[in-house]
PDB file of C-alpha atoms in Angstrom:
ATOM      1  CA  UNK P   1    -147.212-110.973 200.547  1.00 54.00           C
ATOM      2  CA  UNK P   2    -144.307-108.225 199.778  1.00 57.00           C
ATOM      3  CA  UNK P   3    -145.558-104.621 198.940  1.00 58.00           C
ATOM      4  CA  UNK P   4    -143.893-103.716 195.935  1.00 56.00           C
ATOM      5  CA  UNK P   5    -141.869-100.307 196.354  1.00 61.00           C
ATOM      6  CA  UNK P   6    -142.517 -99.011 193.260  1.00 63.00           C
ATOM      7  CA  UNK P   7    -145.170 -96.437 193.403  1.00 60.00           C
ATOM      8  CA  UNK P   8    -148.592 -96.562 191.827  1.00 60.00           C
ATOM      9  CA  UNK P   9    -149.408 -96.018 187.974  1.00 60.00           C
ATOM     10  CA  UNK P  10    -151.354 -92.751 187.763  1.00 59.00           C
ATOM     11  CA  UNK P  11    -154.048 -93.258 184.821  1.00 59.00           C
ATOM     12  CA  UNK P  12    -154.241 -90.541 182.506  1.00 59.00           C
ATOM     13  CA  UNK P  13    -157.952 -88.738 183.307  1.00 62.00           C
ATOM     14  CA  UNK P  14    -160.525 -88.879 180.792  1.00 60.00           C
ATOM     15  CA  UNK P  15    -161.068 -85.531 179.022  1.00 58.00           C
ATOM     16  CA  UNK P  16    -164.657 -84.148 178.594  1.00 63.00           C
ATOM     17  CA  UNK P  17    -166.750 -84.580 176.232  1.00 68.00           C
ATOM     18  CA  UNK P  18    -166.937 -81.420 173.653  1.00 72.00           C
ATOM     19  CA  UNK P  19    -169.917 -80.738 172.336  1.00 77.00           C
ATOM     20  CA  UNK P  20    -170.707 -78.682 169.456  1.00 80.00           C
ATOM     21  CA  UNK P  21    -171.159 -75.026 169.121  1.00 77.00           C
ATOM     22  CA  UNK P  22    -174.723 -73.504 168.034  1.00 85.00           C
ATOM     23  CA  UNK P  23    -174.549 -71.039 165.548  1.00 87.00           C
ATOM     24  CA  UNK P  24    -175.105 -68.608 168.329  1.00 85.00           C
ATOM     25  CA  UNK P  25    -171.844 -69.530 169.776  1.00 84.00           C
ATOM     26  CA  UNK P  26    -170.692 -69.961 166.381  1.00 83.00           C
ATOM     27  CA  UNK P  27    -171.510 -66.492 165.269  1.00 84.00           C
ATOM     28  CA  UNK P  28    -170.298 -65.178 168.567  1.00 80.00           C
ATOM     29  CA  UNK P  29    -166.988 -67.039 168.765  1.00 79.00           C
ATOM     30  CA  UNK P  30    -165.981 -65.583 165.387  1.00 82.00           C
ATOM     31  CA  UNK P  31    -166.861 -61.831 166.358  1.00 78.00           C
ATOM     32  CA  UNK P  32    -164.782 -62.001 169.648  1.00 76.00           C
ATOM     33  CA  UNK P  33    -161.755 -63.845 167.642  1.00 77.00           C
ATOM     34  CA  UNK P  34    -161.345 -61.219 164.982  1.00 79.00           C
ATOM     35  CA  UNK P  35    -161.136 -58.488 167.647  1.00 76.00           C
ATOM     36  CA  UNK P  36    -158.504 -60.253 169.662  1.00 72.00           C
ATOM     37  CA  UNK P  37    -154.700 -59.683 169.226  1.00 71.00           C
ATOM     38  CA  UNK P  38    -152.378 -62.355 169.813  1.00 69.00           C
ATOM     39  CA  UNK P  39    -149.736 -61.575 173.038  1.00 67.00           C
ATOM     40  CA  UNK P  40    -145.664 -61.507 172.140  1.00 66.00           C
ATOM     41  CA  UNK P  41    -144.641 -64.726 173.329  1.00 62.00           C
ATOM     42  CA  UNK P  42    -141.766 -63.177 175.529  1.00 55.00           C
ATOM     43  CA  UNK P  43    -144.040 -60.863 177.259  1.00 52.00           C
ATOM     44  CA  UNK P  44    -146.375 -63.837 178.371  1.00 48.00           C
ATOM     45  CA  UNK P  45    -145.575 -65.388 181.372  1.00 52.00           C
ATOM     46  CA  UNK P  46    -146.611 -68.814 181.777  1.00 52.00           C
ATOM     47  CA  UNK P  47    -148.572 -70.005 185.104  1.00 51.00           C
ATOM     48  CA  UNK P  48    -147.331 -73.695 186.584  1.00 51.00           C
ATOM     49  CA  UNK P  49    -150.648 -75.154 187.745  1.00 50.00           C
ATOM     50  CA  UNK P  50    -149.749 -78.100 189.636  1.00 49.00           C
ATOM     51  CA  UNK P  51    -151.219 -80.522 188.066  1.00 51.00           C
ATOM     52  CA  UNK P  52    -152.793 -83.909 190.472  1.00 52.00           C
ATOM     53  CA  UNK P  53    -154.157 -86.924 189.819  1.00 50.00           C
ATOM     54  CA  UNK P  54    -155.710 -89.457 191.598  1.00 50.00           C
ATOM     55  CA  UNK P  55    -154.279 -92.787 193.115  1.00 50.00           C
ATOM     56  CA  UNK P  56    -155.964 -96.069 192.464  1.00 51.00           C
ATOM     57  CA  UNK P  57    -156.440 -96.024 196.244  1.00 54.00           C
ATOM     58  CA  UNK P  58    -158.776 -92.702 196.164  1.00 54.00           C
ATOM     59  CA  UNK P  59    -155.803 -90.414 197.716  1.00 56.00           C
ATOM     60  CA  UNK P  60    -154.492 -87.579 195.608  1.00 60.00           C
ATOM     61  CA  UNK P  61    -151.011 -87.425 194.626  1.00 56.00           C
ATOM     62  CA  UNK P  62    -149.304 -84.049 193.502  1.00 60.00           C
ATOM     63  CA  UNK P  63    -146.287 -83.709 191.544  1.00 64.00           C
ATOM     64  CA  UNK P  64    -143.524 -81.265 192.352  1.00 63.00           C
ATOM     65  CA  UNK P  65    -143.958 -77.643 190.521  1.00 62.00           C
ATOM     66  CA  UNK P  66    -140.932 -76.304 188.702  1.00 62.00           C
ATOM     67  CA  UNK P  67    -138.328 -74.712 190.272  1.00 62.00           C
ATOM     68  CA  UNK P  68    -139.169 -71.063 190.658  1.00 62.00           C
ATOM     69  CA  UNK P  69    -137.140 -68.812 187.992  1.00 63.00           C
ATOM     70  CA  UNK P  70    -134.757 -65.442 189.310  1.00 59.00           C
ATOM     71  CA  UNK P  71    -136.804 -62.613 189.095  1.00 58.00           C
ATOM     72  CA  UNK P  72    -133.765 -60.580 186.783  1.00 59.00           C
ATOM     73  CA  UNK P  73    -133.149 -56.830 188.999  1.00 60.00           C
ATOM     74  CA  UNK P  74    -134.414 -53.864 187.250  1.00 59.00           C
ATOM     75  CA  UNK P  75    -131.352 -52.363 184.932  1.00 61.00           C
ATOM     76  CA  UNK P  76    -129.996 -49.305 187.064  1.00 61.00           C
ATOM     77  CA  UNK P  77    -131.298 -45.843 185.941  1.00 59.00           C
ATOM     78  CA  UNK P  78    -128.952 -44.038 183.466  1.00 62.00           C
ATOM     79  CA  UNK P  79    -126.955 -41.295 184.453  1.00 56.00           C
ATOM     80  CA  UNK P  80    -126.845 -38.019 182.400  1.00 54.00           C
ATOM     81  CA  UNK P  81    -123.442 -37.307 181.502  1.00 57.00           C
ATOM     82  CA  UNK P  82    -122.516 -34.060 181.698  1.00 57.00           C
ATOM     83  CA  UNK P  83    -122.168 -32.749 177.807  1.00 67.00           C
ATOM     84  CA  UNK P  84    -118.346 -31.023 177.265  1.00 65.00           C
ATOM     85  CA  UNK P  85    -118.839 -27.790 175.225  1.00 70.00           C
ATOM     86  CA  UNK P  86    -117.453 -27.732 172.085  1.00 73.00           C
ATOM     87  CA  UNK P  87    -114.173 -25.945 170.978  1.00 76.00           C
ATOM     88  CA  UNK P  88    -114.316 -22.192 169.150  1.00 77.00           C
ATOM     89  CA  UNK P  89    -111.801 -21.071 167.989  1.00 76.00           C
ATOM     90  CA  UNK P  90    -110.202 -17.485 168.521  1.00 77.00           C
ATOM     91  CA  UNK P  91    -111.877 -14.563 166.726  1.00 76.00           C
ATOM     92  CA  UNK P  92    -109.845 -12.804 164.043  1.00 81.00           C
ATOM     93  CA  UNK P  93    -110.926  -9.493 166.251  1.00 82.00           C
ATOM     94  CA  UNK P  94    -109.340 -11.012 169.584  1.00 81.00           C
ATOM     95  CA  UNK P  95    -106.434 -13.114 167.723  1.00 78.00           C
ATOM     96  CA  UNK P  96    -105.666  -9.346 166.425  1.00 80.00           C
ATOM     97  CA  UNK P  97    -106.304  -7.604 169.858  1.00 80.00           C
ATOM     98  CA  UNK P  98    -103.707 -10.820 171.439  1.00 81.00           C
ATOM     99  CA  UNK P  99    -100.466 -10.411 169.046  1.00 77.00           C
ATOM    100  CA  UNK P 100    -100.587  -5.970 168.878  1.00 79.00           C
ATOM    101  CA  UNK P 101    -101.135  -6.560 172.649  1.00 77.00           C
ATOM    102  CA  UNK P 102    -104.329  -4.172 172.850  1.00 79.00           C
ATOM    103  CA  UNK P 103    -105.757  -7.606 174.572  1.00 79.00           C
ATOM    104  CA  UNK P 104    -103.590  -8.601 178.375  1.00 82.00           C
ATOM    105  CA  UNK P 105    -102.031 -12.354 178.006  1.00 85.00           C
ATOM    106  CA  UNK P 106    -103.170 -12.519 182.093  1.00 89.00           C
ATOM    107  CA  UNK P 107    -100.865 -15.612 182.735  1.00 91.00           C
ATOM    108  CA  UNK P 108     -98.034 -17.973 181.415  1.00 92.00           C
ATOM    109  CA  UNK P 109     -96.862 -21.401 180.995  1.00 92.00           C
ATOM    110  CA  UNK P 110     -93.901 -22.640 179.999  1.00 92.00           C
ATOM    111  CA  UNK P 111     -93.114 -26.327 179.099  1.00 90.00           C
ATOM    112  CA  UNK P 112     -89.606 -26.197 177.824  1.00 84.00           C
ATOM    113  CA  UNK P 113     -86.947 -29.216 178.918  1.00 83.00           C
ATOM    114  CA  UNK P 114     -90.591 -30.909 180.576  1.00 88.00           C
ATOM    115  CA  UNK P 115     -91.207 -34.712 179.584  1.00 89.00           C
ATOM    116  CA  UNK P 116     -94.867 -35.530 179.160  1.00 90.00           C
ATOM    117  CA  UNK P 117     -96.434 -36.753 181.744  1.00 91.00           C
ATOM    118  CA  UNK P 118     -94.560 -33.701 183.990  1.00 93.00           C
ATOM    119  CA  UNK P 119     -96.049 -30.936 180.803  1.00 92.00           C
ATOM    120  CA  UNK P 120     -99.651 -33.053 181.476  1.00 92.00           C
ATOM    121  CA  UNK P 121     -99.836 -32.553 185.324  1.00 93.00           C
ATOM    122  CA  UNK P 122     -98.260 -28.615 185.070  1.00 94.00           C
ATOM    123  CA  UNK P 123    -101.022 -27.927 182.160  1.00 92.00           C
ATOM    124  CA  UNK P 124    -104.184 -28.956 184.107  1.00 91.00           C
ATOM    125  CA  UNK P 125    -103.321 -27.360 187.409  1.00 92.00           C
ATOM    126  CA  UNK P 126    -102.111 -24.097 185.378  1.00 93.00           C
ATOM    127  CA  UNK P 127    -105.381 -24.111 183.233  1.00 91.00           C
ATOM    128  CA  UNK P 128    -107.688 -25.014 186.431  1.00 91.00           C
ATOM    129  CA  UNK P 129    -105.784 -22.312 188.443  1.00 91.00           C
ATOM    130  CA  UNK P 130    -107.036 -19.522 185.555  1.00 91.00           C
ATOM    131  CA  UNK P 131    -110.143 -21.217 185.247  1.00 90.00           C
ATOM    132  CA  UNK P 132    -111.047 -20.571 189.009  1.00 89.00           C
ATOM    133  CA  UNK P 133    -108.881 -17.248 188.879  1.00 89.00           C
ATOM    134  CA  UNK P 134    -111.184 -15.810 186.274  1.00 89.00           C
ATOM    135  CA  UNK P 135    -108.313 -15.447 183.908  1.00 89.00           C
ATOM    136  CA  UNK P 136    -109.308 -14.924 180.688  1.00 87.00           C
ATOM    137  CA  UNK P 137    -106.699 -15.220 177.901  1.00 89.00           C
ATOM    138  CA  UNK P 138    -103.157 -17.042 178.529  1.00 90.00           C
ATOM    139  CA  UNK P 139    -100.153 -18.172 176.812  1.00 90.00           C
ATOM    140  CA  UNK P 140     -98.798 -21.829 176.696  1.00 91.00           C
ATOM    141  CA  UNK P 141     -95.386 -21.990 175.790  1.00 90.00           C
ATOM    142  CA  UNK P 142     -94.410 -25.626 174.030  1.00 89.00           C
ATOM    143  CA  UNK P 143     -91.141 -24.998 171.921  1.00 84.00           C
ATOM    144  CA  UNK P 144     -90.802 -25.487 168.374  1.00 80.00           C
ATOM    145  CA  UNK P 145     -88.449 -28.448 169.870  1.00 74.00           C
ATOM    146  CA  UNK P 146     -86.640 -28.798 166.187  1.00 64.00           C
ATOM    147  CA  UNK P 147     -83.865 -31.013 167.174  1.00 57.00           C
ATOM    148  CA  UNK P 148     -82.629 -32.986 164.669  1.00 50.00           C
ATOM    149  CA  UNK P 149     -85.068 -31.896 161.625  1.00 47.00           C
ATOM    150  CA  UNK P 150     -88.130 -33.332 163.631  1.00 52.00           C
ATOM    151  CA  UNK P 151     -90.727 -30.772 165.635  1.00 62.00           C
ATOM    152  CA  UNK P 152     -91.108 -31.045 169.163  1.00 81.00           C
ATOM    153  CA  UNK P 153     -93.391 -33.421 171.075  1.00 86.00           C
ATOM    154  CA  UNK P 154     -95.013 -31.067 173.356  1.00 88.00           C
ATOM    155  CA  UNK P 155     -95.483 -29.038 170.292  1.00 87.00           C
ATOM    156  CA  UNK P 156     -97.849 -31.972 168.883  1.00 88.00           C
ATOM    157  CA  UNK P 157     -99.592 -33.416 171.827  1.00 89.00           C
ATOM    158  CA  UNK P 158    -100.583 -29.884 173.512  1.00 90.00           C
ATOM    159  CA  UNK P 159    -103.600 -29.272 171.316  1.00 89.00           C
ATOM    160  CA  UNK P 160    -104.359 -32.364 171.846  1.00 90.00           C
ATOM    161  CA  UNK P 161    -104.431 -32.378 175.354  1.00 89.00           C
ATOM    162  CA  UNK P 162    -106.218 -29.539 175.062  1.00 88.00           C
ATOM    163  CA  UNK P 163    -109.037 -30.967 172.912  1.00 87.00           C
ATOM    164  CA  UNK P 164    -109.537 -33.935 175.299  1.00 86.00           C
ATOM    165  CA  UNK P 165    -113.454 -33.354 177.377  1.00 84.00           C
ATOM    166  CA  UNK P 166    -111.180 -33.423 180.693  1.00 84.00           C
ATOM    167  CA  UNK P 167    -109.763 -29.504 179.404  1.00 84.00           C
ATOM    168  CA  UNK P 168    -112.418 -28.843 177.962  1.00 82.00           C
ATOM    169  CA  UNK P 169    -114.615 -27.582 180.903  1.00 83.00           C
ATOM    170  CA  UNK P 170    -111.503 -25.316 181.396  1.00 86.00           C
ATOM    171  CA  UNK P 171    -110.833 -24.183 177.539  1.00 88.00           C
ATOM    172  CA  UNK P 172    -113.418 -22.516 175.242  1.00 88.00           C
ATOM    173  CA  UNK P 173    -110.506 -22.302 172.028  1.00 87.00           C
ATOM    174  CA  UNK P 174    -106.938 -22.025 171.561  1.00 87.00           C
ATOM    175  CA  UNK P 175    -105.022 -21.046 168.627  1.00 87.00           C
ATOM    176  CA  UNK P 176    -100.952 -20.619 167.407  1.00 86.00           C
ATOM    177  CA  UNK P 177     -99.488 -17.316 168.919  1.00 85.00           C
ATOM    178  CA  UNK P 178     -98.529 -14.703 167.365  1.00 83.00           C
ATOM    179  CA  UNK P 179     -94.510 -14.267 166.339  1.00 83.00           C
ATOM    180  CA  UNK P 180     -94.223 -11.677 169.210  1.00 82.00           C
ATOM    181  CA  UNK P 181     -95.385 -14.658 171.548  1.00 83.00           C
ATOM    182  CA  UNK P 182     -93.516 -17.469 170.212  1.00 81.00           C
ATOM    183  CA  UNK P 183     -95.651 -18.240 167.127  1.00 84.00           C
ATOM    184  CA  UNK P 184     -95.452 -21.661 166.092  1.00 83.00           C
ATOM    185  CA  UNK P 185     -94.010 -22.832 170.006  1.00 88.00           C
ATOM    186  CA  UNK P 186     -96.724 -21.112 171.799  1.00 88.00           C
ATOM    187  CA  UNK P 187    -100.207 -21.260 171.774  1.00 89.00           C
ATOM    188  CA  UNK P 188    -102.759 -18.211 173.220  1.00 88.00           C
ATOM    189  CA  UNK P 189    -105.857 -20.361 175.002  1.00 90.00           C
ATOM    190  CA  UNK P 190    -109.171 -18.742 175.396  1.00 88.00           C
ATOM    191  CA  UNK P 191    -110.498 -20.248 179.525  1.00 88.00           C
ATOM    192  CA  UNK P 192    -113.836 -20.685 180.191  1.00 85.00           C
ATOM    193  CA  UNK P 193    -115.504 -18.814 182.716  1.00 83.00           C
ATOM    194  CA  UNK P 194    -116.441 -20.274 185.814  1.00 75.00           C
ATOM    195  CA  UNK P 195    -120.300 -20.539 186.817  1.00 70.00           C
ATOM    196  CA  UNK P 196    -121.430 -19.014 189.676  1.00 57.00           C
TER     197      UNK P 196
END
């Protein structure tokens, strides 16, 4: 006689037999459920019993358990940024002190006949040089640059380099210079002094 290769039929087992609850348990059962909350379902995490069954020959079988799931790694810890300060602008009293010259313009910078990315690099190394100098008022010279009818370049994107959180820790305000200093091509800037 040929033993079949197909493996045995596992029977299903018979489930107990419930019995009914006394009122006791009754009485009981409802006090305990009306206390209980139900768990989120995402929070709950579900146990894989391995479930076994026995052979028509008496020997126990087991079936194969799940594949274990990736524990996902705990999300790295935030980093403070550092918050940039604000921009102020000049005081009437020091704009005043600046432009009758009662107030020292400590160091210059001029960006004439410069193209952008050159004006870029030659403003943050002249505004970190006063910022570690402890410089505290200086003048930025950008040109009216009216060729043509149309105002200069450097004259727009200046004070907006200067408003960017990378001058910032250099720059507490700037404002338009006085006529005496160039007025509309120049621009007085207020540095920030350095800690420590």
């Amino acid at each position: 006689m040929k033993r079949s290769s197909r493996p045995p039929v596992l029977e299903p087992r018979p489930s107990p037999r419930r019995r009914a609850l006394s009122e006791e348990e009754r009485e009981l059962w409802d006090l305990v459920s009306k206390q209980v909350k139900p768990l989120r379902k995402h929070r709950v995490a579900k146990a894989h019993a391995t479930p076994r069954a026995e052979s028509s020959s008496g020997t126990q079988v087991t079936r194969p358990s799940p594949p274990a799931r990736p524990v996902a790694a705990a999300p790295a810890p935030r980093v403070a940024r550092p918050t940039v300060p604000p921009l102020a602008p000049l005081g009437k009293r020091e704009r005043t002190k600046l432009s009758r010259g009662r107030s020292e313009i400590e160091a210059r910078l001029d960006l004439h006949g410069m193209t952008q990315t050159r004006a870029h690099r030659a403003l943050a190394g002249f505004l970190h040089r006063a910022h570690q100098d402890g410089l505290t008022f200086v003048l930025v010279i950008t040109g009216k640059g009216r060729s043509g009818g149309e105002s200069g370049v450097l004259r727009r994107q200046v004070p907006e380099w200067l408003s960017l959180p990378e001058f910032r820790t250099f720059v507490v305000g700037f404002e338009t210079a006085h006529i005496g200093h160039g007025g509309e091509g120049a621009l007085y800037v207020r540095i920030r002094r350095a800690r420590g």
